[in-house]
Coordinates of C-alpha atoms and ligand atoms in Angstrom, one line a residue:
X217 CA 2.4 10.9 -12.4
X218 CA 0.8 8.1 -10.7
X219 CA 1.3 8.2 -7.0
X220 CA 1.3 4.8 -4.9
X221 CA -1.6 3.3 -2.8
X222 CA -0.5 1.7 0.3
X223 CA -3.4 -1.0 1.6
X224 CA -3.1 -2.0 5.4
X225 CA -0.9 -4.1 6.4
X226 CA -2.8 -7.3 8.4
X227 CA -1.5 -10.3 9.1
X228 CA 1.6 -10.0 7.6
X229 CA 1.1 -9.2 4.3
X230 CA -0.8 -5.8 2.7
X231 CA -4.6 -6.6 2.5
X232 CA -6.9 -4.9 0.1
X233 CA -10.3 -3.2 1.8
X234 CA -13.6 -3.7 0.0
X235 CA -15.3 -0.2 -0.4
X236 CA -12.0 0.8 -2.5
X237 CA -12.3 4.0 0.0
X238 CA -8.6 5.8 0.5
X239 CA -7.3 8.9 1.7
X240 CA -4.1 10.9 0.2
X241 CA -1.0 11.8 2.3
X242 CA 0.8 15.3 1.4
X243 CA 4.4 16.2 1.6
X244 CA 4.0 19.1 4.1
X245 CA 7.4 20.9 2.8
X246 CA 5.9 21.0 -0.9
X247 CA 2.1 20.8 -0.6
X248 CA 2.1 17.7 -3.1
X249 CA 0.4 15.1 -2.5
X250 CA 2.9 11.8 -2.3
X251 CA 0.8 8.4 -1.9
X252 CA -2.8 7.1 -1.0
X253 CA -3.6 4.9 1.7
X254 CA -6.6 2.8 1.6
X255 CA -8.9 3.2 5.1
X256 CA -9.9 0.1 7.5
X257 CA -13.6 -0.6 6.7
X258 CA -15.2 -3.6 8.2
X259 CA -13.5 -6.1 6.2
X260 CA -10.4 -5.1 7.2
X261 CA -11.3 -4.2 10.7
X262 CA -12.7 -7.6 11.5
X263 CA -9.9 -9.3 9.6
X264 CA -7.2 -7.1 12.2
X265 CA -9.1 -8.9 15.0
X266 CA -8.9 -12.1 13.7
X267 CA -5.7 -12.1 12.6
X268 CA -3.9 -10.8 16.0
X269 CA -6.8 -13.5 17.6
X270 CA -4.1 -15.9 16.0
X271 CA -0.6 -13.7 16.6
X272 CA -1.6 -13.5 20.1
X273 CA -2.1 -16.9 20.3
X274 CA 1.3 -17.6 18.8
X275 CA 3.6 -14.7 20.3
X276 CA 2.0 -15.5 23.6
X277 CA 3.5 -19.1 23.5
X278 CA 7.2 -18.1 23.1
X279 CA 9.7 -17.9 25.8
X280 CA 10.3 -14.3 26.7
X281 CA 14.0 -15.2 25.4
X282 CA 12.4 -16.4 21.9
X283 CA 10.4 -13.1 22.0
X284 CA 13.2 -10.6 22.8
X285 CA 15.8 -12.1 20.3
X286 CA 13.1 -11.9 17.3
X287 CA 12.9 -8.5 18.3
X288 CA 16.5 -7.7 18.4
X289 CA 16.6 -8.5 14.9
X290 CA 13.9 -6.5 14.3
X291 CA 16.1 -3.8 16.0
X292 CA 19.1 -4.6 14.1
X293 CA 16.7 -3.9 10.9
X294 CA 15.8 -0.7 11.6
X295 CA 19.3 0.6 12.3
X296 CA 20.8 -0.6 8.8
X297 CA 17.6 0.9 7.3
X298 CA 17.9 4.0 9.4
X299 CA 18.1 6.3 6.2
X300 CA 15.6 5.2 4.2
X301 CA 13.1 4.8 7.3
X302 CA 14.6 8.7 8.4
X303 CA 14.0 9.9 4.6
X304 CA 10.1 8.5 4.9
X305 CA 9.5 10.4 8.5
X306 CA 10.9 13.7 6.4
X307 CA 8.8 13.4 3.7
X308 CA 5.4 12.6 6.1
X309 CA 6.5 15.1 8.6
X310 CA 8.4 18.0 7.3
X311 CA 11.0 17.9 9.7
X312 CA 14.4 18.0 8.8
X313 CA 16.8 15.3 7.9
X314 CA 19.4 16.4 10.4
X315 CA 16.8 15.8 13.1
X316 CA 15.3 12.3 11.2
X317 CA 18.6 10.6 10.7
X318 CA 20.1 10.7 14.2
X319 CA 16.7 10.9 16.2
X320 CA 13.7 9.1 15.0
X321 CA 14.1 5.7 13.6
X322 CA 17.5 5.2 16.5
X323 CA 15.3 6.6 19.1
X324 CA 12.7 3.7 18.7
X325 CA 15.0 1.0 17.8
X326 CA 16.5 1.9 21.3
X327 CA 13.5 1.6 23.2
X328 CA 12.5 -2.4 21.4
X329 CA 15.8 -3.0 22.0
X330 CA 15.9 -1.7 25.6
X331 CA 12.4 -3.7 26.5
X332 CA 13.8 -6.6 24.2
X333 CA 16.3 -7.0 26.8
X334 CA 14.2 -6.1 30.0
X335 CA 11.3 -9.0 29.2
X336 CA 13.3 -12.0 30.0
X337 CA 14.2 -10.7 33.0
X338 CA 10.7 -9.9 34.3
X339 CA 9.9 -12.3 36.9
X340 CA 6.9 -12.8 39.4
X341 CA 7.1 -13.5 42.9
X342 CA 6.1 -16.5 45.5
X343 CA 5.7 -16.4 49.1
X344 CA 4.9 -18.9 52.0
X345 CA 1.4 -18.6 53.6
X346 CA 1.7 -20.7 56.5
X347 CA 2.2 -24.7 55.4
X348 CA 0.6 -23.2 51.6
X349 CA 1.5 -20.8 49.3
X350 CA 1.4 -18.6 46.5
X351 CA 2.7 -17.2 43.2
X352 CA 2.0 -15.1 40.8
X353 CA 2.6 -14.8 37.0
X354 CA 2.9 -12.3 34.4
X355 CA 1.1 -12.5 31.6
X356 CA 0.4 -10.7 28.8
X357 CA -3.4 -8.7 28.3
X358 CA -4.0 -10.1 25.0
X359 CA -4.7 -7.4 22.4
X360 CA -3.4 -3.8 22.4
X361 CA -4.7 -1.0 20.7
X362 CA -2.0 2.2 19.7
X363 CA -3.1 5.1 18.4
X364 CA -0.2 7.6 17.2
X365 CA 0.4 11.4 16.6
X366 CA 1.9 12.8 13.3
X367 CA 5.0 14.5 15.0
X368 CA 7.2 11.2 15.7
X369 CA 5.4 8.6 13.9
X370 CA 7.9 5.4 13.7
X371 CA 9.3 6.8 16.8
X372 CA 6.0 6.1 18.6
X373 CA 5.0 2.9 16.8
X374 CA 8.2 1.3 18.4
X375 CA 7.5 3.2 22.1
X376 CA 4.0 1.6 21.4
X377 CA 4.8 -1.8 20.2
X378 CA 8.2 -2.1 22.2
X379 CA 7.1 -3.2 25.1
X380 CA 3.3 -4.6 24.3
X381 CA 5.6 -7.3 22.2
X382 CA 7.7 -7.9 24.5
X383 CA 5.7 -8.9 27.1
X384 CA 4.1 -11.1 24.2
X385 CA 1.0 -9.5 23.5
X386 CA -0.7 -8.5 20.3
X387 CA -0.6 -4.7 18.6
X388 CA -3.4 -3.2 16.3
X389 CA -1.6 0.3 15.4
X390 CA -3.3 2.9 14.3
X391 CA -1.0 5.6 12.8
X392 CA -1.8 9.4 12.4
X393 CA -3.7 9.7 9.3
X394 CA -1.2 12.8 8.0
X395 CA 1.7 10.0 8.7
X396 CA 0.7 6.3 8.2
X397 CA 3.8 5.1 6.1
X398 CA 6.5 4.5 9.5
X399 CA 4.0 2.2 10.9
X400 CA 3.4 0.1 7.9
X401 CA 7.7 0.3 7.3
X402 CA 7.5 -1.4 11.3
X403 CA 5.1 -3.8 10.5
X404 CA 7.1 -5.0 7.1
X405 CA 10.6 -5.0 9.9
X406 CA 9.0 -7.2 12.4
X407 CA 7.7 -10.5 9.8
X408 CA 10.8 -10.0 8.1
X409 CA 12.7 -9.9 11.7
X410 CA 10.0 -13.0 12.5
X411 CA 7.8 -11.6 14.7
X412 CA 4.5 -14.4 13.7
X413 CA 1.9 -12.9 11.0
X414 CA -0.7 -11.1 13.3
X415 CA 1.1 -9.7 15.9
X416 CA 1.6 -6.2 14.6
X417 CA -1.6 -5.2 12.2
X418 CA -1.9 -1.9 11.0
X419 CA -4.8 -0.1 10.0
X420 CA -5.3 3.0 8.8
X421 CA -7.8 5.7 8.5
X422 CA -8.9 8.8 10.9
X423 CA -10.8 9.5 14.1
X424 CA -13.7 6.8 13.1
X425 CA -10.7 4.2 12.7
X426 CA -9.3 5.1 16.1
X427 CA -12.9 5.1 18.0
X428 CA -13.1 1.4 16.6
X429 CA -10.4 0.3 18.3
X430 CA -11.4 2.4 21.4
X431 CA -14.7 0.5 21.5
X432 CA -13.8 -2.7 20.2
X433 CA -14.3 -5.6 23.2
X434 CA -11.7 -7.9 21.9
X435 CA -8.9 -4.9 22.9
X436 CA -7.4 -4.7 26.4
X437 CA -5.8 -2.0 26.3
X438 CA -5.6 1.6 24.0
X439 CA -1.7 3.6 24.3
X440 CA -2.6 6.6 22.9
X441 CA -0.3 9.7 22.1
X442 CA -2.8 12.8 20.8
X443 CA -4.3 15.8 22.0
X444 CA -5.7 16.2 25.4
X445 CA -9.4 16.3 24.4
X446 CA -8.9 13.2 22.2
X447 CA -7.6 11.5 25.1
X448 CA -10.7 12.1 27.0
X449 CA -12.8 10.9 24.1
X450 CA -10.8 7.7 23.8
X451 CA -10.3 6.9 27.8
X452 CA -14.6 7.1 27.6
X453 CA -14.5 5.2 24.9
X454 CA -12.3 2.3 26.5
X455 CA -14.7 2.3 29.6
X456 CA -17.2 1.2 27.8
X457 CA -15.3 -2.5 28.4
X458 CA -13.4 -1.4 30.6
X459 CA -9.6 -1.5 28.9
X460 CA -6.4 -0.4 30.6
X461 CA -5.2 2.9 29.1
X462 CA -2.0 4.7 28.5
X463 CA -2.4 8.3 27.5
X464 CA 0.4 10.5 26.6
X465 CA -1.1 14.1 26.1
X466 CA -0.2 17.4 25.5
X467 CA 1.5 19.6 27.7
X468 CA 2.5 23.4 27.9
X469 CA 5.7 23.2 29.9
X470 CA 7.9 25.7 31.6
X471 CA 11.6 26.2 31.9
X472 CA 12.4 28.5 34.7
X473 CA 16.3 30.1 34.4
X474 CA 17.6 31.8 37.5
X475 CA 20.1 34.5 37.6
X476 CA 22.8 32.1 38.0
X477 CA 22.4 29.7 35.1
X478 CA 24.4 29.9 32.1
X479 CA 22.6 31.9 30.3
X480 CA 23.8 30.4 27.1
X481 CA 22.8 27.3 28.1
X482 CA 19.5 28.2 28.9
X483 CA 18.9 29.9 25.7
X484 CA 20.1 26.6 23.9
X485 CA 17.5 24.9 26.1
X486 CA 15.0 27.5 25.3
X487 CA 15.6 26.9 21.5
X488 CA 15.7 23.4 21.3
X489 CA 12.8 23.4 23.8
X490 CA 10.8 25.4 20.8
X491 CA 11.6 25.0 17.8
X492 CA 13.0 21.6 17.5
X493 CA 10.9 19.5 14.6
X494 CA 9.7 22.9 14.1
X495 CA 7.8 23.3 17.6
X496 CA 5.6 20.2 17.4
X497 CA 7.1 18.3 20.3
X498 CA 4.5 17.6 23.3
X499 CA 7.4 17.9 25.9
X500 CA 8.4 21.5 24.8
X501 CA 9.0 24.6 27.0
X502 CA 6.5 27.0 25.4
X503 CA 6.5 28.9 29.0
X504 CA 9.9 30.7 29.5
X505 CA 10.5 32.0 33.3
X506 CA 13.6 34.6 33.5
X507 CA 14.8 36.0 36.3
X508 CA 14.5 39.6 36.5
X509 CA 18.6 39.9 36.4
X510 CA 19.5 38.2 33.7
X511 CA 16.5 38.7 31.1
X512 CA 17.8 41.2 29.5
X513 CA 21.0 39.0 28.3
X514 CA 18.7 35.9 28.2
X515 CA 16.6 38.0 25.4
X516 CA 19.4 39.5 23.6
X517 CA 20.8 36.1 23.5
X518 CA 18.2 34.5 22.3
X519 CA 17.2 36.6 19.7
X520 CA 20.9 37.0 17.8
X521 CA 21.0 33.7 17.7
X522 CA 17.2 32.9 16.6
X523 CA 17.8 35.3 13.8
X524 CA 21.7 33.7 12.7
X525 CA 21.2 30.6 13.9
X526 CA 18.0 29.2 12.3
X527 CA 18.3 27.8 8.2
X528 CA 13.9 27.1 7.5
X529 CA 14.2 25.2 3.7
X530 CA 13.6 21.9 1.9
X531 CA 13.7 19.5 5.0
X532 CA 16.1 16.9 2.9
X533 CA 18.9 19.8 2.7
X534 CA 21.4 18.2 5.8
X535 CA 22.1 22.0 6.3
X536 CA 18.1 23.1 7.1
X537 CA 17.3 22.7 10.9
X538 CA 13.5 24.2 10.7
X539 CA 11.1 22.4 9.0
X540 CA 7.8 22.6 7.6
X541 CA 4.6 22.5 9.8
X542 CA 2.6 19.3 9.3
X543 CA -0.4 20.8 7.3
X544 CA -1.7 23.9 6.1
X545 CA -4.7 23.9 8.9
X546 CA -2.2 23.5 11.2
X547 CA 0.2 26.8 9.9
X548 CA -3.2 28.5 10.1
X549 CA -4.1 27.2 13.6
X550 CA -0.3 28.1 14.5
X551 CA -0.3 31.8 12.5
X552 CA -3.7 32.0 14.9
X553 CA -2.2 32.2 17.9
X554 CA 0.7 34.4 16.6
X555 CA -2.1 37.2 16.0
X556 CA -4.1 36.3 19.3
X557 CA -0.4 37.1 21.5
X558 CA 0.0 40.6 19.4
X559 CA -3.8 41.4 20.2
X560 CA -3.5 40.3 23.8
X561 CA -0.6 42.9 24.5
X562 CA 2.6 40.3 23.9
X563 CA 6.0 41.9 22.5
X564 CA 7.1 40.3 18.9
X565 CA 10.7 39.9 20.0
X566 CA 11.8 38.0 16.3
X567 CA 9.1 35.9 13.8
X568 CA 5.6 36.2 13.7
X569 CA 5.0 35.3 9.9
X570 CA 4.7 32.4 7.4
X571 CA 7.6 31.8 6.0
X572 CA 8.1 30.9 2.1
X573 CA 11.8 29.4 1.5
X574 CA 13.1 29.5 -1.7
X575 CA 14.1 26.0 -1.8
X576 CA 10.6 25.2 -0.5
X577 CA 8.5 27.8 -1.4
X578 CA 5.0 26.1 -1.1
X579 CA 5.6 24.5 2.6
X580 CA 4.0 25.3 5.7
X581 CA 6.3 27.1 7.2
X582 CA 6.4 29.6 10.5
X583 CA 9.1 31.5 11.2
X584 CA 10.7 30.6 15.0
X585 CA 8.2 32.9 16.9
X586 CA 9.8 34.7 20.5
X587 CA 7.1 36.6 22.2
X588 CA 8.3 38.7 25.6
X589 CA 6.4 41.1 27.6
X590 CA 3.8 38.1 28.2
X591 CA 2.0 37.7 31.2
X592 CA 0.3 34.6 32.3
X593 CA -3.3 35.0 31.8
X594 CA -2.6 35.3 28.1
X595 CA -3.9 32.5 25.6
X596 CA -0.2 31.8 23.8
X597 CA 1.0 31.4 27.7
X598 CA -2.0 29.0 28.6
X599 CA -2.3 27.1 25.4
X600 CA -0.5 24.3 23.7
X601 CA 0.6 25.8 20.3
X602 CA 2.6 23.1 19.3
X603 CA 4.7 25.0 16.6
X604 CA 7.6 27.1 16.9
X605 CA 6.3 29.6 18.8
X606 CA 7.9 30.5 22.8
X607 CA 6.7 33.0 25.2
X608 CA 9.2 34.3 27.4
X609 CA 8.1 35.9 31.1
X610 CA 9.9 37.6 33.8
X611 CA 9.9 36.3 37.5
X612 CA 11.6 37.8 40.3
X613 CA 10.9 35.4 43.5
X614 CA 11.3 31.4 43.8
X615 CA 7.8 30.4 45.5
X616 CA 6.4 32.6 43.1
X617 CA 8.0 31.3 40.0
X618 CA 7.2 28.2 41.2
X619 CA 3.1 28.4 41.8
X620 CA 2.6 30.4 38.6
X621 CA 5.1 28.0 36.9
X622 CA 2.0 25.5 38.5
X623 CA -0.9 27.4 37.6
X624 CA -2.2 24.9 35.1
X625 CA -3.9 22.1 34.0
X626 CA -1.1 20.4 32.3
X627 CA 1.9 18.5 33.6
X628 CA 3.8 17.0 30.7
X629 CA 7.7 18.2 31.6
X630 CA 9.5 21.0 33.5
X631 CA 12.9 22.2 33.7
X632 CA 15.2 24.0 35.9
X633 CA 18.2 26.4 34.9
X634 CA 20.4 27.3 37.8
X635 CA 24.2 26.5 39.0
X636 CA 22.7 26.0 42.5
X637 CA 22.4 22.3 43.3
X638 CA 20.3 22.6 46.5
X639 CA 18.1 24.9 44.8
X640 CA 17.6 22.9 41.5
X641 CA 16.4 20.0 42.8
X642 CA 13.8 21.9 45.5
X643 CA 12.7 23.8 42.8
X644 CA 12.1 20.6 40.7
X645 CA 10.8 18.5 43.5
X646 CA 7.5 21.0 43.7
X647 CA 6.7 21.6 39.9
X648 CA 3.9 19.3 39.0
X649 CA 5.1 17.7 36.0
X650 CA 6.1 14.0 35.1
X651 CA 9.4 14.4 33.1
X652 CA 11.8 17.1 34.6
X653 CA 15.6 18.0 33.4
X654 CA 17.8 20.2 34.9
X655 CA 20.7 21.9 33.0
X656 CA 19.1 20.0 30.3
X657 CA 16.2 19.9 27.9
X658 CA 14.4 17.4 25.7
X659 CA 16.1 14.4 25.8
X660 CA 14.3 11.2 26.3
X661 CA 16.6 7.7 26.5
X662 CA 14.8 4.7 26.6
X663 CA 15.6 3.7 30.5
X664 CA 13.7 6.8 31.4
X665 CA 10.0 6.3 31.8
X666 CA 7.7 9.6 31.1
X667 CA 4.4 11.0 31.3
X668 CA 2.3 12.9 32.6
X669 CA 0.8 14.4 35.2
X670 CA -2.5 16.5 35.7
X671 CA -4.2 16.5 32.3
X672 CA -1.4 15.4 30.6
X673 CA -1.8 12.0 30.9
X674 CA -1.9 8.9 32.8
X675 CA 0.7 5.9 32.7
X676 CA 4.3 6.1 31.6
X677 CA 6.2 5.4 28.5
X678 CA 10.1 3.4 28.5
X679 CA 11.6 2.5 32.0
X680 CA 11.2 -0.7 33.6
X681 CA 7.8 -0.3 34.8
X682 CA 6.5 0.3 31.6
X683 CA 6.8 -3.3 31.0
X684 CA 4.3 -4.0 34.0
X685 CA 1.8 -1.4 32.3
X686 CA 1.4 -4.5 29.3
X687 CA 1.4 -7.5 31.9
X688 CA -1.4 -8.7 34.5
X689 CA -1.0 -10.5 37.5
X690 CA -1.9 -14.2 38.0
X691 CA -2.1 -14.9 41.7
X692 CA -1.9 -19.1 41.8
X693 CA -3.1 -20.0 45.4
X694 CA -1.0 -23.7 46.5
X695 CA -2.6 -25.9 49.2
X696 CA -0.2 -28.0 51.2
X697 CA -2.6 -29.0 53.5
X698 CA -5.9 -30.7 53.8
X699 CA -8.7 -28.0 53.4
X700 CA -10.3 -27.4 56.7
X701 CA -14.5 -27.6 55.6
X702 CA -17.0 -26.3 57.9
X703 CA -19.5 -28.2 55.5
Ligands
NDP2020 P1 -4.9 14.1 17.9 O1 -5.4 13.9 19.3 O2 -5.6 14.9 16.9 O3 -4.8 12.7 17.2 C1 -4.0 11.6 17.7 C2 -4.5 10.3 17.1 O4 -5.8 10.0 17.5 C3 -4.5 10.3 15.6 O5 -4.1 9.0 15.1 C4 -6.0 10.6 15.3 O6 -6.4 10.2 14.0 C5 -6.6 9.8 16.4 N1 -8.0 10.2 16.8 C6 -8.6 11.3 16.6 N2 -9.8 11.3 17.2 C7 -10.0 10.1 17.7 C8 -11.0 9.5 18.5 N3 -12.2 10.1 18.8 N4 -10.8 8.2 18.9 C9 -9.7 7.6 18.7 N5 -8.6 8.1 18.0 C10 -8.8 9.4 17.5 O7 -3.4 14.6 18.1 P2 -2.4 15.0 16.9 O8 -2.2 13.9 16.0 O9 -2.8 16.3 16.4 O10 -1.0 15.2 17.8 C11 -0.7 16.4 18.4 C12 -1.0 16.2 19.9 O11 -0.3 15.1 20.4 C13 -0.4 17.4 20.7 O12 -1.4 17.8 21.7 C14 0.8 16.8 21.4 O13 1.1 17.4 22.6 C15 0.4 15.4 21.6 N6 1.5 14.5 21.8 C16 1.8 14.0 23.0 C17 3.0 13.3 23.2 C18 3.3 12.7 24.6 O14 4.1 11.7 24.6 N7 2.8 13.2 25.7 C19 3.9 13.0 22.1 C20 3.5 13.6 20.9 C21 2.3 14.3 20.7 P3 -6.2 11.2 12.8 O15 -5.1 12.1 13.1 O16 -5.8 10.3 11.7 O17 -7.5 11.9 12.6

């Protein structure tokens, strides 16, 4: 069986490269490979530039009113194709469809439609100076750069392109190469929405593709979503001309639970906070702090209902809620770190192993992995996994929850378990993280910016000030008066 070739998508229409060079795409819940995608050489690399040259030109033009209601439509597209676009982001991903059809494509229509709404409203300011003044105006950089992860692929094109469009500049995306078919779905949504030919390019390949548009001069700025040591790479790439970045890294996040929480809550935090899309969320709370009163409930808990609770299978079965990890390196790199924890002393509470399901028996699969007994200097307690794998530790005091809770060089997210109001939000007020829930785990609206901090990234994501992240300010300088010239 023939299997398609996608080409990239520039300029509004799908452009064939020269060298003919393409790179195959693998269902991760079957191990078959699905389609092809051809990779950006220089043709098409120089013809991206060009082309959002000329959508930049365009888009920039419009009224911010002209802008958001293209981009509206654009929105309205994705939600009546919310199946098909959910049913692509399985197949790519692995995850399951109960997740993909009520999270990922209505997650990123939410945030175009959120900064859709926000850019006509954005405004710049003007103030006397004496008999002169000034004003200023906000305009957009020119041409952005995105570069995406594999574990929320559309989801992330729209964070990316949401508000870089709406403030009316240009978008060369640059999609995971284990995942390039949302972005290319996007690009097809916004001509057909109206969006100008040029203003959202695509181009595909791997980390050779993404250093291009890291290095190229003609891009202001590079969004990227990836691993924290690719995020160094690209922010010393982008010095080299000095863009504006975003960087949304990894993080290795704790949820601390004190002895008056619901405990069933926190457990339903803990799990969601693990082994949602099968562990491979960058906000997840790998680092579980119990208090010494209730962990033994918070365990028994948690492992009853890890063991009942959890249907691993062929991601397109509505019933399945684990899914397959994206590729086999990646089970391997994952299974790694499940041996390192058993030879560093940690306590197999439930999991451990690959896991073959009968309906998908050749997927990448890990069973939902609870270690306990782990103490803080262990590598599955300082590293990002990013699969379903949670290590669960014991505290006993609040300072000292909080420092070791701090004892890192990550600060992607936090949370807080605890019925006390006074102490939830002075526990939360001193963890060094940029996105924090109490009573609460995981969820991410579109008003909400996030990121961040330490390591973990720089910028922010959604919330108003996003929008001022993809603007720069034009001071304009008005003389009322005759200039008084020493010369
Ligand atoms: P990577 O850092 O491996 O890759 C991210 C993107 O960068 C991919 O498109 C990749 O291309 C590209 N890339 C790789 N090398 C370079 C380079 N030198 N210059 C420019 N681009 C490059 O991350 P993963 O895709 O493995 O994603 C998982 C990571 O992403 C985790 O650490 C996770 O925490 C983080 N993440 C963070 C989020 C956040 O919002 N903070 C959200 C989601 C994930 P290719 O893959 O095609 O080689």
């Amino acid at each position: 069986m023939t299997t398609p070739v996608y080409e990239n998508f520039i300029n509004g229409h799908f452009l064939k490269n020269q060298t003919g060079d393409t790179f195959a795409v693998k269902n991760p819940a079957t191990d078959e490979v699905i389609y092809h995608v051809e990779i950006a050489d220089e043709f098409i690399q120089n013809a991206a530039i060009e082309s959002a040259k000329q959508g930049f030109a365009a888009w920039s033009a419009m009224t911010p009113i002209e802008r958001s209601r293209i981009l509206l439509k654009a929105v309205a597209i994705l939600r009546e194709r919310n199946d098909e676009l959910a049913k692509v982001e399985v197949l790519d991903t692995g995850k399951p469809w109960q997740e993909a059809e009520c999270v990922d494509v209505e997650t990123g229509a939410d945030v175009i439609e959120y900064f859709a709404g926000l850019a006509p409203a954005q405004v710049g300011q003007q103030q006397m100076v004496g008999n002169d003044f000034y004003y200023t105006r906000k305009e957009p950089l020119g041409i952005c750069a995105g570069i995406g992860a594999w574990n929320y692929p559309l989801q992330i094109a729209c964070w990316k392109s949401g508000p870089a469009l709406a403030a009316g500049n240009a978008v060369i995306f640059k999609p995971s190469e284990e995942t390039p078919l949302g972005a290319i779905k996007l690009a097809e949504i916004f001509i057909e929405a109206g969006v100008p030919a040029g203003v959202f390019n695509v181009v595909q390949g791997a980390a050779e593709v993404g250093q291009w548009l890291t290095a190229n001069p003609n891009i202001e700025k590079v969004s990227f979503t990836g691993e924290v040591g690719t995020g160094k790479k690209v922010m010393a790439s982008a010095a080299g001309s000095l863009k504006d970045v975003t960087m949304e890294l990894g993080g290795k996040s704790p949820l601390l639970v004190f002895d008056d929480a619901d405990v069933s809550q926190a457990v339903s935090a803990a799990m969601l906070g693990n082994f949602y899309t099968q562990g491979e969320i960058c906000t997840n709370c790998t680092r579980i702090y119990v208090h010494k009163n209730v962990y033994q409930q918070f365990i028994d808990e948690l492992k009853t209902r890890t063991e009942q609770n959890i249907i691993a299978g062929d991601p397109m079965d509505p019933e399945v809620n684990l899914g397959a990890l994206i590729s086999k390196k990646h089970q391997e790199l994952v299974l790694g770190y499940i041996d390192k924890g058993i030879q560093e002393g940690a306590t197999l509470l439930t999991g451990g192993k690959a896991l073959s399901p009968a309906s998908a028996p050749n997927g990448y699969f890990v069973e939902p992995t609870v270690f306990v007994d782990c103490n803080d200097d262990m590598t599955i307690v300082k590293e990002e996994i990013f699969g379903p794998v949670m290590s669960v530790l014991v505290f006993d005091d609040e300072d000292d929850v909080i420092q070791r809770a701090n004892d890192t060089h990550l600060g992607l997210a936090a949370g807080v378990f605890t019925k006390d109001i006074q102490r939830a939000h002075r526990v939360i007020h001193q963890l060094q993280a940029g996105i924090c829930w109490i009573n609460s785990y995981g969820n991410s609206p579109a008003e909400m910016p996030v990121g961040g901090y330490k390591q973990s990234g720089i910028g922010r994501e959604n919330g108003i000030e996003t929008l001022d992240h993809y603007t720069q300010t034009k001071s304009i300088y008005v003389g009322m008066s005759n200039i008084e010239s020493p010369f």
